[in-house]
CSV table of C-alpha atoms in Angstrom, one decimal:
chain,number,residue,atom,x,y,z
Q,244,MET,CA,81.6,62.1,127.1
Q,245,GLU,CA,84.8,61.8,129.6
Q,246,PHE,CA,87.6,64.6,129.3
Q,247,PRO,CA,90.5,63.1,131.4
Q,248,GLY,CA,92.7,65.6,133.1
Q,249,TYR,CA,89.9,67.9,134.7
Q,250,HIS,CA,87.0,67.6,136.9
Q,251,GLU,CA,83.0,68.8,136.7
Q,252,GLY,CA,82.9,72.0,137.9
Q,253,ALA,CA,86.1,73.5,137.4
Q,254,PRO,CA,86.2,77.1,136.2
Q,255,VAL,CA,86.9,78.3,132.7
Q,256,ALA,CA,89.7,81.1,133.2
Q,257,ALA,CA,88.3,83.4,130.7
Q,258,THR,CA,85.8,83.9,127.9
Q,259,THR,CA,85.6,84.9,124.3
Q,260,SER,CA,81.7,85.6,124.7
Q,261,GLY,CA,80.7,89.5,123.3
Q,262,LEU,CA,84.4,90.4,122.9
Q,263,THR,CA,84.7,92.4,119.7
Q,264,SER,CA,87.8,95.4,120.2
Q,265,GLU,CA,91.3,94.9,120.4
Q,266,GLN,CA,91.2,96.2,123.8
Q,267,ALA,CA,89.1,93.4,124.8
Q,268,TRP,CA,90.7,90.7,123.3
Q,269,THR,CA,94.4,91.8,124.3
Q,270,ALA,CA,93.0,91.4,127.9
Q,271,PHE,CA,91.5,88.3,127.1
Q,272,PHE,CA,94.9,86.8,125.8
Q,273,SER,CA,96.9,88.6,128.6
Q,274,ARG,CA,95.3,86.3,131.3
Q,275,PHE,CA,97.3,83.4,130.0
Q,276,PRO,CA,101.2,82.9,130.3
Q,277,HIS,CA,101.2,81.0,127.0
Q,278,ILE,CA,99.6,81.3,124.1
Q,279,ILE,CA,100.0,78.0,121.8
Q,280,LEU,CA,98.9,78.3,118.4
Q,281,VAL,CA,98.3,74.5,117.0
Q,282,ALA,CA,98.2,74.5,113.3
Q,283,ASN,CA,96.5,71.8,111.5
Q,284,SER,CA,99.1,69.8,110.4
Q,285,GLU,CA,100.5,66.1,110.4
Q,286,GLN,CA,103.2,67.1,112.6
Q,287,VAL,CA,101.5,68.3,115.4
Q,288,ASP,CA,101.5,66.0,118.7
Q,289,VAL,CA,98.6,67.5,120.8
Q,290,PRO,CA,99.8,65.2,124.0
Q,291,ALA,CA,103.1,65.9,124.1
Q,292,LEU,CA,102.5,70.0,123.4
Q,293,GLN,CA,100.3,69.6,126.9
Q,294,ARG,CA,103.4,67.9,128.4
Q,295,VAL,CA,106.2,70.7,127.6
Q,296,TYR,CA,104.2,73.7,128.4
Q,297,PRO,CA,102.6,74.8,132.0
Q,298,ALA,CA,98.6,73.6,132.6
Q,299,ASP,CA,97.7,77.1,132.4
Q,300,SER,CA,98.5,77.8,128.4
Q,301,LEU,CA,96.0,78.7,126.2
Q,302,PHE,CA,95.8,76.4,123.2
Q,303,VAL,CA,94.2,77.8,120.0
Q,304,PHE,CA,93.1,75.7,117.5
Q,305,PHE,CA,92.0,76.4,114.1
Q,306,ASN,CA,88.6,75.6,112.0
Q,307,LYS,CA,88.5,71.6,111.5
Q,308,ALA,CA,90.3,70.8,114.6
Q,309,TYR,CA,89.4,67.1,114.2
Q,310,LYS,CA,92.3,67.0,112.0
Q,311,VAL,CA,94.5,67.1,114.7
Q,312,LEU,CA,92.6,66.3,117.9
Q,313,GLN,CA,91.9,62.5,117.8
Q,314,HIS,CA,91.1,62.4,121.7
Q,315,PRO,CA,88.8,65.3,123.8
Q,316,PHE,CA,91.1,67.8,124.6
Q,317,ALA,CA,91.4,68.9,128.2
Q,318,GLY,CA,92.7,72.2,128.9
Q,319,HIS,CA,92.2,76.1,128.3
Q,320,CYS,CA,91.4,76.2,125.1
Q,321,MET,CA,89.7,78.3,121.9
Q,322,LEU,CA,88.5,77.7,118.5
Q,323,VAL,CA,89.2,80.4,115.7
Q,324,SER,CA,86.8,80.0,113.2
Q,325,ARG,CA,87.7,81.7,109.9
Q,326,ALA,CA,85.0,83.6,108.4
Q,327,GLN,CA,84.5,82.8,104.6
Q,328,PRO,CA,82.5,84.9,101.6
Q,329,ARG,CA,79.9,82.1,102.9
Q,330,GLY,CA,80.5,81.9,106.5
Q,331,ALA,CA,82.6,80.0,108.6
Q,332,ASN,CA,83.1,76.3,106.9
Q,333,ILE,CA,82.4,74.4,109.9
Q,334,VAL,CA,79.2,76.4,110.0
Q,335,TYR,CA,78.1,75.9,106.4
Q,336,ARG,CA,79.2,72.4,106.3
Q,337,GLY,CA,77.6,71.4,109.3
Q,338,GLU,CA,80.5,70.5,111.4
Q,339,VAL,CA,80.6,72.5,114.7
Q,340,GLU,CA,79.0,70.1,116.8
Q,341,GLN,CA,81.7,67.9,115.6
Q,342,VAL,CA,84.2,70.2,116.3
Q,343,LEU,CA,83.0,71.5,119.5
Q,344,ALA,CA,82.4,67.9,121.0
Q,345,LEU,CA,86.5,68.0,121.1
Q,346,PHE,CA,86.8,70.6,123.9
Q,347,ALA,CA,86.0,69.7,127.4
Q,348,PRO,CA,82.9,72.9,128.3
Q,349,SER,CA,84.4,73.3,131.5
Q,350,THR,CA,87.9,74.3,130.2
Q,351,PHE,CA,86.8,75.3,126.9
Q,352,CYS,CA,86.9,79.6,126.4
Q,353,GLY,CA,84.6,79.6,123.5
Q,354,ILE,CA,85.1,80.6,119.7
Q,355,ALA,CA,86.8,84.0,117.8
Q,356,ASN,CA,85.5,84.1,114.5
Q,357,ILE,CA,87.9,85.9,112.5
Q,358,ARG,CA,87.3,88.0,109.5
Q,359,LEU,CA,90.6,89.0,107.2
Q,360,ALA,CA,89.1,89.8,104.0
Q,361,GLU,CA,86.1,92.7,103.2
Q,362,SER,CA,84.4,89.5,100.9
Q,363,GLU,CA,84.2,87.7,104.4
Q,364,THR,CA,81.0,87.2,106.4
Q,365,PRO,CA,81.2,86.9,110.1
Q,366,ASN,CA,78.9,84.4,111.8
Q,367,THR,CA,76.6,85.1,114.9
Q,368,GLN,CA,76.7,83.1,118.5
Q,369,ALA,CA,73.6,81.3,117.0
Q,370,ASP,CA,75.5,79.7,114.5
Q,371,TYR,CA,77.5,77.9,116.8
Q,372,GLY,CA,74.9,76.3,118.8
Q,373,GLY,CA,75.0,79.3,121.4
Q,374,THR,CA,78.5,78.6,122.2
Q,375,ALA,CA,80.4,81.8,123.6
Q,376,THR,CA,81.9,83.9,120.6
Q,377,GLY,CA,83.7,87.0,120.1
Q,378,HIS,CA,84.9,88.3,116.9
Q,379,LEU,CA,88.1,90.0,115.8
Q,380,ASP,CA,88.5,91.8,112.7
Q,381,LEU,CA,91.7,91.7,111.3
Q,382,THR,CA,90.9,93.3,107.8
Q,383,GLU,CA,93.3,96.6,108.2
Q,384,LEU,CA,96.2,94.8,109.8
Q,385,CYS,CA,96.5,92.0,107.0
Q,386,ARG,CA,96.0,94.7,104.4
Q,387,GLU,CA,98.9,96.7,105.6
Q,388,ILE,CA,101.2,93.8,105.8
Q,389,TYR,CA,100.4,90.9,103.4
Q,390,PRO,CA,101.0,90.8,99.9
Q,391,SER,CA,98.0,92.2,98.4
Q,392,ASP,CA,97.3,89.1,95.7
Q,393,LYS,CA,96.8,86.5,98.8
Q,394,LEU,CA,95.3,86.1,101.9
Q,395,PRO,CA,96.9,85.2,105.1
Q,396,THR,CA,96.2,82.2,106.8
Q,397,SER,CA,94.2,82.6,109.8
Q,398,GLY,CA,97.3,81.4,112.3
Q,399,PHE,CA,99.8,83.9,110.9
Q,400,ALA,CA,97.0,86.6,111.1
Q,401,LEU,CA,96.6,86.1,115.1
Q,402,ALA,CA,100.2,85.5,115.5
Q,403,TYR,CA,100.9,88.5,113.6
Q,404,TRP,CA,98.2,90.3,116.0
Q,405,LEU,CA,99.3,89.2,119.1
Q,406,LEU,CA,103.2,90.5,118.6
Q,407,GLU,CA,101.7,93.6,116.9
Q,408,ARG,CA,99.7,94.5,119.8
Q,409,ARG,CA,102.6,93.5,121.9
Q,410,VAL,CA,100.1,91.3,123.9
Q,411,PRO,CA,102.5,90.1,127.5
Q,412,VAL,CA,102.3,86.8,126.7
Q,413,LYS,CA,104.9,83.9,125.1
Q,414,VAL,CA,103.7,82.9,122.1
Q,415,VAL,CA,104.4,79.8,120.5
Q,416,LEU,CA,103.5,77.8,117.0
Q,417,ALA,CA,103.2,74.3,117.0
Q,418,GLY,CA,103.3,72.4,113.4
Q,419,PHE,CA,103.4,76.0,111.2
Q,420,SER,CA,105.8,74.2,108.7
Q,421,ALA,CA,103.6,75.1,105.1
Q,422,LYS,CA,104.9,71.8,104.1
Q,423,ARG,CA,102.7,69.5,101.7
Q,424,SER,CA,101.7,66.0,102.0
Q,425,GLU,CA,99.1,63.2,100.4
Q,426,LYS,CA,97.2,64.1,103.0
Q,427,TRP,CA,97.5,67.8,104.0
Q,428,ARG,CA,96.7,70.5,101.1
Q,429,VAL,CA,98.8,73.8,100.7
Q,430,VAL,CA,96.0,76.2,99.5
Q,431,ALA,CA,97.2,78.4,97.0
Q,432,VAL,CA,95.3,81.3,98.5
Q,433,HIS,CA,97.9,82.0,100.9
Q,434,ASP,CA,101.3,83.4,100.6
Q,435,TRP,CA,103.3,80.7,102.4
Q,436,THR,CA,106.9,81.6,101.5
Q,437,PHE,CA,106.1,84.9,103.2
Q,438,GLU,CA,104.5,84.0,105.9
Q,439,GLN,CA,107.2,81.2,106.3
Q,440,VAL,CA,110.1,84.2,106.4
Q,441,CYS,CA,108.0,86.7,108.7
Q,442,LEU,CA,107.6,83.9,111.5
Q,443,LYS,CA,111.3,82.7,111.4
Q,444,VAL,CA,112.3,86.2,111.2
Q,445,PHE,CA,110.3,86.8,114.2
Q,446,ALA,CA,111.6,83.5,115.8
Q,447,GLN,CA,115.1,84.6,115.3
Q,448,ALA,CA,114.3,87.7,116.9
Q,449,GLY,CA,113.2,85.8,120.2
Q,450,LYS,CA,109.5,87.1,119.5
Q,451,LEU,CA,107.9,84.0,119.3
Q,452,THR,CA,108.9,80.5,119.5
Q,453,LEU,CA,108.2,77.9,116.7
Q,454,HIS,CA,108.0,74.8,118.4
Q,455,GLU,CA,110.8,72.3,117.3
Q,456,ALA,CA,111.7,74.2,114.5
Q,457,ASP,CA,115.4,74.3,113.2
Q,458,LEU,CA,116.2,78.0,112.8
Q,459,ALA,CA,119.8,77.5,111.6
Q,460,ASN,CA,120.5,79.4,108.2
Q,461,PRO,CA,123.3,77.7,106.7
Q,462,TYR,CA,123.6,81.4,104.6
Q,463,ALA,CA,124.4,83.0,107.5
Q,464,LYS,CA,126.6,80.3,108.5
Q,465,LEU,CA,128.4,81.1,105.2
Q,466,ALA,CA,128.6,84.9,105.7
Q,467,ALA,CA,129.7,84.6,108.9
Q,468,ARG,CA,132.9,82.1,107.5
Q,469,PHE,CA,133.8,84.2,104.6
Q,470,PRO,CA,133.0,88.0,106.3
Q,471,GLU,CA,134.9,89.5,103.4
Q,472,ILE,CA,131.9,88.4,100.8
Q,473,PRO,CA,129.8,91.4,101.3
Q,474,SER,CA,126.0,89.8,102.6
Q,475,ALA,CA,124.3,91.7,99.9
Q,476,ASP,CA,126.3,89.5,97.5
Q,477,ILE,CA,125.4,86.3,98.8
Q,478,ALA,CA,121.7,87.8,99.0
Q,479,PHE,CA,121.8,88.9,95.0
Q,480,THR,CA,123.3,85.4,94.5
Q,481,ILE,CA,120.5,83.2,96.5
Q,482,ALA,CA,117.8,85.1,94.7
Q,483,ASP,CA,119.7,84.7,91.3
Q,484,VAL,CA,119.8,81.0,91.9
Q,485,LEU,CA,115.9,80.8,93.6
Q,486,SER,CA,114.8,82.8,90.4
Q,487,GLN,CA,116.4,80.0,88.0
Q,488,ARG,CA,115.6,77.1,89.5
Q,489,LEU,CA,111.8,78.6,90.0
Q,490,GLY,CA,111.7,79.1,86.1
Q,491,ASN,CA,112.8,75.3,85.6
Q,492,THR,CA,110.2,74.1,87.7
Q,493,ASP,CA,107.4,76.4,85.7
Q,494,ALA,CA,108.9,74.8,82.7
Q,495,GLN,CA,108.3,71.1,83.8
Q,496,VAL,CA,104.9,72.7,85.6
Q,497,ASP,CA,103.6,73.5,81.8
Q,498,LYS,CA,104.5,69.9,80.6
Q,499,LEU,CA,102.6,68.3,83.1
Q,500,ILE,CA,99.9,70.7,82.4
Q,501,SER,CA,99.9,70.0,78.6
Q,502,LEU,CA,100.2,66.3,79.4
Q,503,THR,CA,97.1,66.2,81.4
Q,504,GLY,CA,94.9,68.2,79.2
Q,505,VAL,CA,93.6,65.3,77.6
Q,506,LEU,CA,92.4,63.6,80.9
Q,507,LYS,CA,90.8,67.3,81.7
Q,508,SER,CA,88.9,67.3,78.6
Q,509,ALA,CA,87.7,63.7,79.4
Q,510,ASP,CA,87.0,64.7,83.2
Q,511,LEU,CA,84.9,67.6,81.7
Q,512,PHE,CA,82.8,65.5,79.3
Q,513,LEU,CA,82.0,63.0,81.6
Q,514,ARG,CA,80.6,65.6,84.1
Q,515,ASN,CA,78.5,67.5,81.3
Q,516,LEU,CA,76.7,64.0,80.9
Q,517,LYS,CA,75.7,64.1,84.4
Q,518,PRO,CA,71.8,64.3,84.6
Q,519,ARG,CA,70.9,68.0,86.0
Q,520,PHE,CA,69.4,66.8,89.4
Q,521,LEU,CA,72.5,65.1,90.1
Q,522,LYS,CA,74.5,68.2,89.7
Q,523,LYS,CA,72.5,70.0,91.7
Q,524,ARG,CA,73.4,68.1,94.9
């Protein structure tokens, strides 16, 4: 397989192999001036990102990177593989080879197997076909700052860790929009609202960059235009309006659930009719 943009024998700048401590990971990331975290989003244009940021940037992809990589990627990069209760999804689904084929071996730094909850099972380097693998346990970090009934996304957790550790790099997030579409799901196990608020706060404070994101806040403009109105009054009013709108949405969702009850019952009935040997497949 050919990877345009690099030559055979080009050295890998760093490797994730055997990294386990936060100090070791800090040293690893510190070798790159820019860390570009690339979300699995339809808004991501990887070739355009490569044209914008320096060639010595580290591009970080997540899990099923084939969602955003239409062509093999040449450039310094790594893959974050999120641990799950059954282990990483690309491992138990047999997709490791498919995903790793998207990275040029000479510039691929390896895999970071990230663990974000006690219930998640780390994978071994052997699980990834012997590919350089390090482990980063962020269970404590996420327990301290994340809503207790949800789990963080891999991208948010890594971005937060880079800031919390004050790693001396420029952190750029691409495609972190949390937008749902016909093609892309927004998994309910994550608190997308919390993550979006945190990332925009960090971006507005200059701690990281949200690539091509609009950080304009109309409520801040409103407060600036009418300084005689206390900011707390504006904030309380925003909360009240959002609460009412969410209440109205919940009422409509309840109606939709009631309307689809018959379809769900029929689906369950048909599933129960399947022969046992088909159910086990």
